[in-house]
Coordinates of C-alpha atoms in Angstrom, one line a residue:
Chain A
M1 CA 91.0 59.3 102.1
K2 CA 91.1 60.4 98.5
R3 CA 90.0 63.9 97.5
S4 CA 89.9 65.7 94.2
R5 CA 93.3 67.1 93.1
R6 CA 92.2 70.6 93.6
G7 CA 89.8 71.8 96.2
G8 CA 90.0 71.2 99.9
Y9 CA 93.0 73.6 100.2
W10 CA 90.8 76.3 101.8
V11 CA 91.2 74.5 105.2
F12 CA 94.7 76.0 105.4
L13 CA 93.2 79.5 105.2
L14 CA 91.0 79.0 108.3
P15 CA 93.3 80.1 111.0
S16 CA 94.2 83.2 109.1
A17 CA 90.5 83.9 108.3
L18 CA 89.6 83.8 112.0
L19 CA 92.5 86.0 113.1
F20 CA 92.1 88.5 110.2
T21 CA 88.5 88.9 111.0
A22 CA 89.3 89.6 114.7
V23 CA 92.4 91.8 114.2
V24 CA 91.8 93.7 110.9
V25 CA 88.3 93.4 109.5
V26 CA 86.2 93.9 112.6
P27 CA 88.4 96.7 114.0
F28 CA 88.5 98.5 110.7
L29 CA 84.8 98.4 110.2
M30 CA 84.3 99.5 113.8
N31 CA 86.6 102.4 113.2
V32 CA 84.7 103.5 110.2
G33 CA 81.5 103.2 112.2
I34 CA 82.8 105.1 115.2
G35 CA 83.7 107.9 112.8
F36 CA 80.0 108.7 112.5
T37 CA 79.5 109.0 116.3
R38 CA 80.4 111.1 119.2
W39 CA 82.0 108.9 121.8
Q40 CA 84.3 109.3 124.8
G41 CA 85.4 105.7 124.8
I42 CA 83.0 104.8 127.6
G43 CA 79.2 104.6 127.6
A44 CA 77.2 104.4 124.4
P45 CA 78.4 106.1 121.2
K46 CA 76.0 108.8 119.9
W47 CA 75.2 108.7 116.2
I48 CA 75.9 112.1 114.6
G49 CA 76.1 111.2 110.9
L50 CA 78.7 113.2 109.0
D51 CA 79.3 115.8 111.7
N52 CA 82.8 114.7 112.4
Y53 CA 83.7 115.1 108.8
T54 CA 82.1 118.6 108.4
R55 CA 84.0 119.5 111.6
L56 CA 87.2 118.2 110.0
L57 CA 86.9 120.3 106.9
A58 CA 86.6 123.4 109.0
D59 CA 89.4 122.4 111.5
E60 CA 92.5 124.5 110.9
R61 CA 94.6 121.9 112.8
F62 CA 93.5 119.1 110.5
W63 CA 94.6 121.1 107.4
A64 CA 97.8 122.1 109.1
S65 CA 98.5 118.4 109.8
F66 CA 98.1 117.6 106.1
R67 CA 100.3 120.5 105.1
N68 CA 103.0 119.2 107.4
N69 CA 102.5 115.7 106.0
V70 CA 103.2 117.0 102.5
A71 CA 106.4 118.5 103.8
L72 CA 107.3 115.1 105.3
I73 CA 106.5 113.4 101.9
V74 CA 109.1 115.8 100.4
A75 CA 111.6 114.9 103.1
M76 CA 110.9 111.1 103.2
A77 CA 110.1 110.3 99.6
I78 CA 111.1 112.9 97.1
I79 CA 114.4 114.2 98.4
P80 CA 115.8 110.7 99.3
T81 CA 114.8 109.4 95.9
I82 CA 116.6 112.2 94.1
I83 CA 119.7 112.0 96.3
G84 CA 119.5 108.2 96.2
L85 CA 119.5 108.1 92.4
V86 CA 122.6 110.3 92.2
L87 CA 124.4 108.3 94.9
A88 CA 123.5 104.9 93.6
A89 CA 124.5 105.8 90.0
T90 CA 127.8 107.4 91.2
L91 CA 128.6 104.4 93.4
F92 CA 127.7 101.9 90.7
D93 CA 129.1 103.6 87.7
H94 CA 132.0 105.6 89.0
V95 CA 133.2 104.4 92.4
G96 CA 132.5 100.7 91.8
K97 CA 134.5 100.8 88.5
K98 CA 137.4 103.0 89.5
F99 CA 137.9 102.1 93.2
G100 CA 136.5 98.6 93.4
P101 CA 133.3 97.2 94.7
R102 CA 134.5 97.1 98.2
T103 CA 134.8 100.9 98.4
A104 CA 131.3 101.2 96.9
G105 CA 130.0 98.6 99.4
A106 CA 131.4 100.3 102.4
L107 CA 130.0 103.7 101.4
R108 CA 126.6 102.1 100.7
A109 CA 126.7 100.5 104.2
A110 CA 127.5 103.9 105.8
Y111 CA 124.5 105.5 104.0
Y112 CA 122.3 102.6 105.0
L113 CA 123.2 102.5 108.7
P114 CA 120.5 104.9 109.9
Q115 CA 117.8 102.7 108.3
V116 CA 118.5 99.8 110.6
L117 CA 117.4 101.9 113.6
P118 CA 113.9 101.7 115.0
V119 CA 112.6 105.1 113.7
A120 CA 111.7 106.1 117.3
V121 CA 115.3 105.5 118.3
A122 CA 116.5 107.6 115.4
G123 CA 114.3 110.4 116.8
I124 CA 115.9 109.9 120.3
V125 CA 119.4 110.2 118.8
W126 CA 118.5 113.5 117.1
G127 CA 116.5 114.8 120.0
W128 CA 119.8 114.6 121.9
I129 CA 121.8 116.2 119.2
M130 CA 119.3 119.0 118.8
H131 CA 118.7 119.5 122.5
P132 CA 118.7 123.3 123.2
R133 CA 120.7 123.0 126.4
F134 CA 123.2 120.1 126.0
G135 CA 123.0 119.1 122.3
A136 CA 126.0 118.8 120.1
L137 CA 124.5 120.7 117.1
N138 CA 124.4 124.1 118.8
E139 CA 127.9 123.5 120.2
L140 CA 129.2 122.8 116.7
L141 CA 127.4 125.8 115.2
G142 CA 128.9 127.9 118.1
L143 CA 132.4 126.8 117.0
L144 CA 131.5 128.0 113.4
G145 CA 130.4 131.3 114.8
M146 CA 126.7 130.8 114.3
E147 CA 124.0 131.5 116.9
P148 CA 122.4 128.6 118.8
R149 CA 118.8 127.8 118.2
N150 CA 116.1 125.8 119.8
W151 CA 115.8 123.6 116.8
L152 CA 112.8 121.5 117.8
G153 CA 111.2 124.1 120.1
D154 CA 111.1 127.0 117.8
P155 CA 107.8 127.0 115.7
S156 CA 109.6 128.2 112.5
W157 CA 112.5 125.7 112.8
A158 CA 110.7 122.6 114.2
L159 CA 109.3 121.3 110.9
P160 CA 112.5 121.9 108.8
S161 CA 114.5 120.2 111.6
V162 CA 112.2 117.1 111.6
M163 CA 112.5 117.1 107.8
A164 CA 116.3 117.1 107.9
I165 CA 116.2 114.2 110.4
M166 CA 113.9 112.2 108.2
V167 CA 116.1 112.8 105.1
W168 CA 119.1 111.5 107.1
F169 CA 117.0 108.5 108.2
Q170 CA 115.7 107.6 104.7
I171 CA 118.6 108.1 102.3
G172 CA 120.0 104.6 102.6
Y173 CA 116.9 102.8 101.5
P174 CA 116.7 104.2 97.9
V175 CA 120.5 103.8 97.6
V176 CA 120.3 100.1 98.4
I177 CA 117.2 99.5 96.2
F178 CA 118.6 101.5 93.3
M179 CA 122.0 99.8 93.4
A180 CA 120.3 96.4 93.4
G181 CA 118.2 97.6 90.4
L182 CA 121.3 98.7 88.5
Q183 CA 122.7 95.2 88.8
R184 CA 120.3 94.1 86.1
V185 CA 121.1 96.9 83.7
D186 CA 123.1 95.6 80.7
P187 CA 126.7 97.1 81.0
A188 CA 126.8 97.2 77.2
L189 CA 124.3 100.1 77.3
Y190 CA 126.8 102.2 79.3
E191 CA 129.7 101.2 77.2
A192 CA 127.9 102.1 74.0
A193 CA 126.9 105.4 75.4
E194 CA 130.4 106.1 76.6
T195 CA 131.9 105.3 73.1
D196 CA 129.3 107.7 71.7
G197 CA 130.8 110.3 73.9
A198 CA 127.7 110.8 76.1
S199 CA 128.4 112.8 79.3
W200 CA 127.9 111.3 82.7
W201 CA 124.7 113.3 83.1
R202 CA 123.3 112.2 79.8
R203 CA 124.0 108.5 80.7
F204 CA 122.5 109.1 84.1
W205 CA 119.4 110.6 82.6
H206 CA 118.8 108.3 79.6
I207 CA 120.1 105.0 80.9
T208 CA 120.0 104.9 84.7
I209 CA 116.7 106.6 85.2
T210 CA 114.8 104.7 82.4
Q211 CA 116.3 101.3 83.3
I212 CA 115.5 101.4 87.0
R213 CA 112.1 103.1 86.7
P214 CA 110.3 100.1 88.4
E215 CA 112.5 100.6 91.5
I216 CA 111.9 104.3 91.5
Y217 CA 108.2 103.7 91.6
V218 CA 108.5 101.2 94.4
V219 CA 110.6 103.6 96.4
L220 CA 108.4 106.5 95.9
L221 CA 105.3 104.5 96.8
T222 CA 106.6 102.9 99.9
C223 CA 108.3 106.1 101.2
T224 CA 105.1 108.1 100.5
I225 CA 103.1 105.6 102.5
A226 CA 105.6 105.6 105.3
A227 CA 105.5 109.4 105.3
L228 CA 101.7 109.4 105.6
K229 CA 101.9 107.0 108.5
V230 CA 104.8 108.7 110.3
F231 CA 104.3 108.8 114.1
G232 CA 107.3 107.6 116.1
P233 CA 109.7 110.5 115.3
I234 CA 106.9 113.1 115.9
F235 CA 106.0 111.5 119.2
V236 CA 109.6 111.4 120.4
L237 CA 110.8 114.7 119.1
T238 CA 108.0 117.3 119.2
R239 CA 104.6 115.7 120.1
G240 CA 103.3 117.6 117.2
G241 CA 104.4 121.0 118.7
P242 CA 105.3 123.6 119.2
G243 CA 101.8 125.0 118.6
G244 CA 101.0 122.3 116.0
A245 CA 104.1 123.2 113.9
T246 CA 104.8 119.5 113.3
L247 CA 101.4 118.0 113.8
V248 CA 100.7 115.1 111.4
P249 CA 97.4 113.2 110.9
S250 CA 98.7 110.1 112.6
Y251 CA 99.6 112.0 115.7
F252 CA 96.5 114.1 115.5
S253 CA 94.3 111.0 115.6
Y254 CA 96.3 109.6 118.5
Q255 CA 95.8 112.8 120.4
N256 CA 92.0 112.6 119.9
F257 CA 91.9 108.9 120.8
F258 CA 94.0 108.8 123.9
E259 CA 94.6 112.3 125.2
K260 CA 91.3 114.2 124.5
A261 CA 88.9 111.2 124.5
N262 CA 87.4 112.4 121.2
V263 CA 87.2 108.9 119.9
G264 CA 84.7 109.6 117.2
Y265 CA 86.7 112.5 115.8
G266 CA 89.9 110.5 116.0
S267 CA 88.3 107.7 114.0
A268 CA 87.2 110.1 111.3
I269 CA 90.8 111.3 111.0
A270 CA 92.1 107.8 110.8
T271 CA 89.5 106.9 108.1
V272 CA 90.5 109.9 106.0
L273 CA 94.1 108.9 106.4
T274 CA 93.2 105.4 105.2
L275 CA 91.4 106.7 102.1
L276 CA 94.4 108.9 101.3
I277 CA 96.8 106.0 101.5
I278 CA 94.5 103.9 99.3
M279 CA 94.3 106.7 96.8
V280 CA 98.1 107.1 96.7
T281 CA 98.5 103.3 96.2
V282 CA 96.0 103.1 93.4
F283 CA 97.5 106.1 91.7
F284 CA 101.0 104.6 91.7
L285 CA 99.8 101.2 90.6
R286 CA 97.9 102.9 87.7
I287 CA 101.0 104.7 86.5
Q288 CA 103.0 101.5 86.8
D289 CA 100.4 99.6 84.8
R290 CA 100.4 102.2 82.1
E291 CA 104.2 102.1 81.8
S292 CA 104.3 98.4 81.4
Chain B
M1 CA 143.0 112.9 88.3
I2 CA 141.6 115.7 90.6
R3 CA 138.2 115.0 89.2
K4 CA 138.5 111.3 89.9
Y5 CA 139.2 111.9 93.6
S6 CA 136.9 114.9 94.1
V7 CA 133.8 112.7 93.6
L8 CA 135.2 110.0 96.0
V9 CA 136.0 112.7 98.6
S10 CA 132.6 114.2 98.5
L11 CA 131.0 110.7 98.9
V12 CA 133.3 110.0 101.8
V13 CA 132.4 113.3 103.4
L14 CA 128.7 112.5 103.1
A15 CA 129.3 109.1 104.6
V16 CA 131.0 110.8 107.6
V17 CA 128.1 113.2 108.0
M18 CA 125.8 110.2 108.0
L19 CA 127.8 108.5 110.7
V20 CA 128.5 111.5 112.9
P21 CA 125.3 111.2 115.0
F22 CA 126.3 107.6 115.9
V23 CA 129.8 108.8 116.9
V24 CA 128.6 111.8 118.9
V25 CA 126.1 109.7 120.8
T26 CA 128.6 107.0 121.6
L27 CA 131.3 109.5 122.7
N28 CA 128.9 111.1 125.2
A29 CA 127.4 107.9 126.4
V30 CA 130.9 106.9 127.7
K31 CA 131.7 110.3 129.1
S32 CA 131.4 111.2 132.8
P33 CA 129.1 114.1 133.7
A34 CA 132.0 116.1 135.1
D35 CA 133.9 115.5 131.8
Y36 CA 130.9 116.6 129.9
S37 CA 130.4 119.8 131.8
S38 CA 134.0 120.8 131.4
G39 CA 134.5 119.8 127.7
G40 CA 131.0 119.9 126.3
P41 CA 129.4 117.5 123.8
L42 CA 132.1 117.6 121.2
S43 CA 135.1 116.8 123.3
L44 CA 136.6 113.3 123.5
P45 CA 136.0 111.5 126.8
G46 CA 139.0 111.7 129.1
E47 CA 138.4 108.2 130.3
L48 CA 136.0 105.4 129.5
Y49 CA 133.1 105.9 131.9
L50 CA 130.4 103.3 131.8
D51 CA 128.6 104.4 134.9
G52 CA 126.0 106.4 132.9
I53 CA 125.1 103.3 130.8
V54 CA 124.9 101.1 133.9
R55 CA 122.8 103.6 135.9
F56 CA 120.4 104.0 133.0
W57 CA 120.3 100.2 132.4
N58 CA 119.3 99.6 136.1
R59 CA 116.9 102.5 136.3
V60 CA 114.7 101.3 133.4
D61 CA 115.5 97.6 133.9
F62 CA 116.8 97.5 130.4
G63 CA 117.4 93.8 130.5
G64 CA 113.7 93.3 131.0
K65 CA 112.9 95.5 128.0
L66 CA 115.4 93.6 125.9
W67 CA 113.7 90.4 126.9
N68 CA 110.2 91.8 126.1
S69 CA 111.4 92.9 122.7
L70 CA 113.1 89.6 122.0
L71 CA 110.1 87.6 123.1
I72 CA 107.6 89.6 121.1
S73 CA 109.6 89.9 117.9
G74 CA 110.8 86.3 118.1
S75 CA 107.3 84.9 118.6
V76 CA 105.8 87.2 115.9
A77 CA 108.5 86.2 113.4
V78 CA 107.9 82.4 113.9
L79 CA 104.1 82.6 114.1
A80 CA 103.7 85.0 111.2
V81 CA 105.9 82.7 109.0
V82 CA 103.8 79.7 109.9
L83 CA 100.6 81.6 109.1
S84 CA 102.0 83.0 105.8
V85 CA 103.1 79.4 104.8
L86 CA 99.6 78.1 105.5
N87 CA 97.9 80.9 103.5
A88 CA 100.4 80.7 100.7
Y89 CA 100.0 76.9 100.4
A90 CA 96.3 77.4 99.9
L91 CA 96.6 80.4 97.6
G92 CA 99.8 79.7 95.6
I93 CA 99.7 75.9 95.3
G94 CA 96.1 75.0 96.1
R95 CA 94.9 77.9 93.9
V96 CA 91.6 78.1 95.9
R97 CA 88.8 79.9 94.2
G98 CA 88.7 83.7 94.6
R99 CA 92.4 83.7 95.4
V100 CA 93.0 87.0 93.6
W101 CA 90.5 88.8 95.8
I102 CA 91.9 87.1 98.9
L103 CA 95.4 88.4 97.9
V104 CA 94.0 91.9 97.3
A105 CA 92.5 91.8 100.8
F106 CA 95.8 90.8 102.3
L107 CA 97.6 93.5 100.4
M108 CA 95.1 96.1 101.6
A109 CA 95.5 94.9 105.2
N110 CA 99.2 95.5 104.8
T111 CA 98.8 99.1 103.7
L112 CA 96.2 100.0 106.2
P113 CA 97.4 102.6 108.7
Q114 CA 97.5 101.2 112.2
E115 CA 95.7 104.4 113.3
A116 CA 92.6 103.0 111.6
L117 CA 92.7 99.8 113.8
V118 CA 94.1 101.1 117.0
Y119 CA 91.1 102.2 119.0
P120 CA 88.8 99.2 118.3
L121 CA 91.8 97.0 119.0
Y122 CA 92.4 98.8 122.3
Y123 CA 88.8 98.5 123.2
L124 CA 88.4 94.9 122.2
S125 CA 91.6 93.8 123.8
K126 CA 90.4 95.3 127.1
Q127 CA 87.2 93.3 126.8
V128 CA 89.0 90.0 126.4
G129 CA 91.8 90.7 128.9
L130 CA 94.6 91.1 126.4
Y131 CA 95.3 94.8 126.9
D132 CA 98.7 95.5 128.3
T133 CA 99.9 92.0 127.7
R134 CA 102.7 90.9 125.4
L135 CA 100.4 88.1 124.1
G136 CA 98.0 90.8 122.7
V137 CA 100.7 92.5 120.8
I138 CA 102.1 89.2 119.5
I139 CA 98.7 88.3 118.1
I140 CA 98.2 91.7 116.4
F141 CA 101.6 91.8 114.8
T142 CA 101.4 88.1 113.8
V143 CA 98.4 89.0 111.7
I144 CA 99.8 92.3 110.3
Q145 CA 103.2 90.8 109.3
S146 CA 101.6 87.6 107.8
A147 CA 99.5 89.8 105.5
F148 CA 102.8 90.8 103.8
G149 CA 104.2 87.3 104.1
T150 CA 101.2 85.8 102.5
Y151 CA 101.3 88.2 99.6
L152 CA 105.0 87.5 98.9
L153 CA 105.0 83.8 99.6
S154 CA 102.0 83.1 97.4
S155 CA 103.7 84.4 94.3
V156 CA 106.8 82.4 95.2
L157 CA 104.8 79.2 95.8
S158 CA 102.7 79.7 92.6
R159 CA 106.0 78.9 90.7
F160 CA 106.6 75.8 92.8
P161 CA 107.4 72.8 90.5
P162 CA 104.3 70.6 90.4
E163 CA 106.3 67.5 89.6
I164 CA 107.7 67.5 93.1
L165 CA 104.2 67.6 94.6
E166 CA 103.0 64.9 92.3
A167 CA 105.9 62.7 93.3
A168 CA 105.1 63.3 97.0
A169 CA 101.4 62.4 96.3
L170 CA 102.5 59.2 94.6
D171 CA 104.5 58.4 97.7
G172 CA 101.3 58.6 99.6
A173 CA 101.9 61.9 101.3
G174 CA 98.7 63.8 102.2
R175 CA 98.5 67.6 101.9
W176 CA 99.6 68.2 105.4
R177 CA 102.7 66.0 105.1
A178 CA 103.5 67.4 101.6
L179 CA 103.4 70.9 103.1
W180 CA 105.8 70.2 106.0
Q181 CA 108.1 67.7 104.4
V182 CA 108.3 69.0 100.8
V183 CA 107.2 72.6 100.4
V184 CA 108.6 74.1 103.6
P185 CA 112.1 72.5 103.3
I186 CA 112.4 73.5 99.7
S187 CA 111.2 77.1 100.4
R188 CA 113.6 77.5 103.3
P189 CA 115.7 80.4 101.8
T190 CA 112.6 82.6 101.3
L191 CA 111.2 81.6 104.7
S192 CA 114.4 82.6 106.4
V193 CA 114.4 86.0 104.7
L194 CA 110.8 86.5 105.9
L195 CA 111.7 85.4 109.4
V196 CA 114.4 88.0 109.7
F197 CA 112.3 90.7 108.2
F198 CA 109.4 90.0 110.6
F199 CA 111.7 90.0 113.5
I200 CA 113.3 93.3 112.7
W201 CA 110.1 95.0 111.6
T202 CA 108.4 94.0 114.8
W203 CA 111.4 95.0 116.9
N204 CA 111.3 98.5 115.3
E205 CA 107.5 99.0 115.8
F206 CA 106.5 101.9 118.0
F207 CA 102.9 103.0 117.6
L208 CA 100.9 99.9 118.6
P209 CA 103.3 98.8 121.4
L210 CA 103.2 102.3 122.8
V211 CA 99.4 102.1 123.0
F212 CA 99.2 98.6 124.2
L213 CA 102.1 98.1 126.6
I214 CA 101.6 100.7 129.2
S215 CA 103.0 99.0 132.2
N216 CA 106.7 99.1 132.7
D217 CA 107.1 95.3 132.9
N218 CA 105.7 94.8 129.4
Q219 CA 107.4 97.6 127.4
T220 CA 109.7 97.0 124.5
V221 CA 113.0 98.8 123.9
P222 CA 111.8 101.5 121.6
V223 CA 108.7 102.2 123.7
A224 CA 110.6 102.4 127.0
L225 CA 113.2 104.8 125.4
G226 CA 110.5 106.8 123.7
V227 CA 108.4 107.3 126.8
L228 CA 111.5 108.4 128.8
Q229 CA 112.3 111.2 126.3
G230 CA 112.3 114.6 127.9
D231 CA 112.4 113.0 131.4
K232 CA 113.7 115.7 133.8
M233 CA 115.7 113.2 135.7
M234 CA 118.0 112.5 132.8
D235 CA 121.2 114.5 132.3
A236 CA 123.1 114.9 129.1
T237 CA 125.3 111.8 129.4
M238 CA 122.5 109.6 130.6
S239 CA 120.2 110.7 127.7
S240 CA 123.1 109.8 125.4
A241 CA 123.5 106.4 127.1
S242 CA 119.8 105.8 126.5
A243 CA 120.2 106.6 122.8
L244 CA 123.2 104.3 122.6
L245 CA 121.3 101.4 124.1
G246 CA 118.6 101.9 121.5
I247 CA 121.2 101.9 118.7
L248 CA 123.2 98.9 119.8
P249 CA 120.7 96.0 119.4
A250 CA 119.7 97.3 116.0
V251 CA 123.3 97.5 114.8
V252 CA 124.0 94.0 116.2
F253 CA 121.0 92.5 114.3
F254 CA 122.1 94.3 111.2
L255 CA 125.6 92.7 111.5
I256 CA 124.2 89.3 112.3
F257 CA 121.6 89.2 109.6
Q258 CA 123.5 91.3 107.0
R259 CA 123.7 88.6 104.4
T260 CA 120.1 87.6 104.7
L261 CA 119.1 91.2 104.6
T262 CA 121.1 92.2 101.5
R263 CA 119.8 89.2 99.8
G264 CA 116.2 90.1 100.6
V265 CA 116.1 93.9 100.7
T266 CA 114.6 94.1 97.3
V267 CA 112.0 91.7 98.5
G268 CA 111.2 93.9 101.4
A269 CA 110.9 96.9 99.1
I270 CA 107.3 95.8 98.3
K271 CA 106.3 96.6 101.9

């Protein structure tokens, strides 16, 4: 059977087209639709137009969940990127050259290790360490003469504690990506700057940052999206508590879906979250486009 | 001289801080409850005590959870690679019409939050009898992972040397044979990176498996451990044992796949 050189390849897309329709397209459209209804998950959904969205705008918990999410973007994207840049540049430029690539590699592996954990397991590890009764953190602080705290149970400490855990979890990722990016930087650039007497900070600022800008964008984008989707650590550590102190949109929608049977409201939250993620993605792709 | 070492020392101190949680959890997982109550969480265990781990293992049937995780992650990895290859063959080599939009659709599917799919999937899977089955979770993650795989592999295959395909066509190979006997073997390195990533990403998933796998017999490792958090029956050493059992498989995979992972980590950065 002879067919034209092109054409006919679409057959290979068929299995995916079917599965995608069933698993992504239809559920996504259903979710958007359910967002316009009041529904308990059983019986017929009742169409209420934009009511869920007007309710969202007036819901203090909804706004609180986004404020907490901004805090998690700081903890999961911004702080790790800054620390990751300094660490990667130091490992590459200083440790790698003066103490050998093996030392740099070992340190990189140590920073990266938390990243291999399922994020829920990372939460379990820290839930144990921060446990008010038997955790190691309070014991350690006691030895240093500081007072113990209920890190995850105290409304004013819960969010900072979760943030600290997420910084620990995330740091290794930018370090590895940035070090890989630095591989392609021409060493002559550094040598020239060094002979010109540029300080380490100047070289860091003018060479490292500008040369690995694409990697910085990728890390910021992927980590921001990960922060917007964060669920596992919140579920494991605080369930959004105490008193909503660590509530995030993802967990807020889960609560409405499966604990309160407010399926319509949960769908509206999920739709808003989707829009937000699309906006962030488009924003980053735009900047990247303009740069190149 | 002092400066030279002060930077190294601070980096090493940071590395130690990063590793301390692993050490503390391990120390307490192999400590007897009596040892713990006399020495606290920071003491070294007086003797190697594995009873806590064994008791926890048996109580949650950890072997069963490991098997579920392996079965789900392994199946998803293989199936998602197959699906990605089929798509990428049509998009990257076949250059079917509208491929840019199809790729954008895959990319969108990859960034969608699972929260925006979860309730309809929950509802539909109940209708077709796939709720609370491992097969249901396998199907869902096969599609989600292949969205990323298609995107990545299409750009790799669009640079596939056409001479090789022409030679295969001259030998009388049809499209199907050209795919399995020419394209797949030559793309093996990329495919193996994808396979490892899909496996680990699926292993680490929490949200959808938590919703879908409610019965004990179907749960994966992270879900089983996550659901048990805050269980009143668990004392300090047993909680520690549970955390260690969550850490161990992840670290083992990391060690096994380290070379593939470091080769491909920048590839994964796009996700």
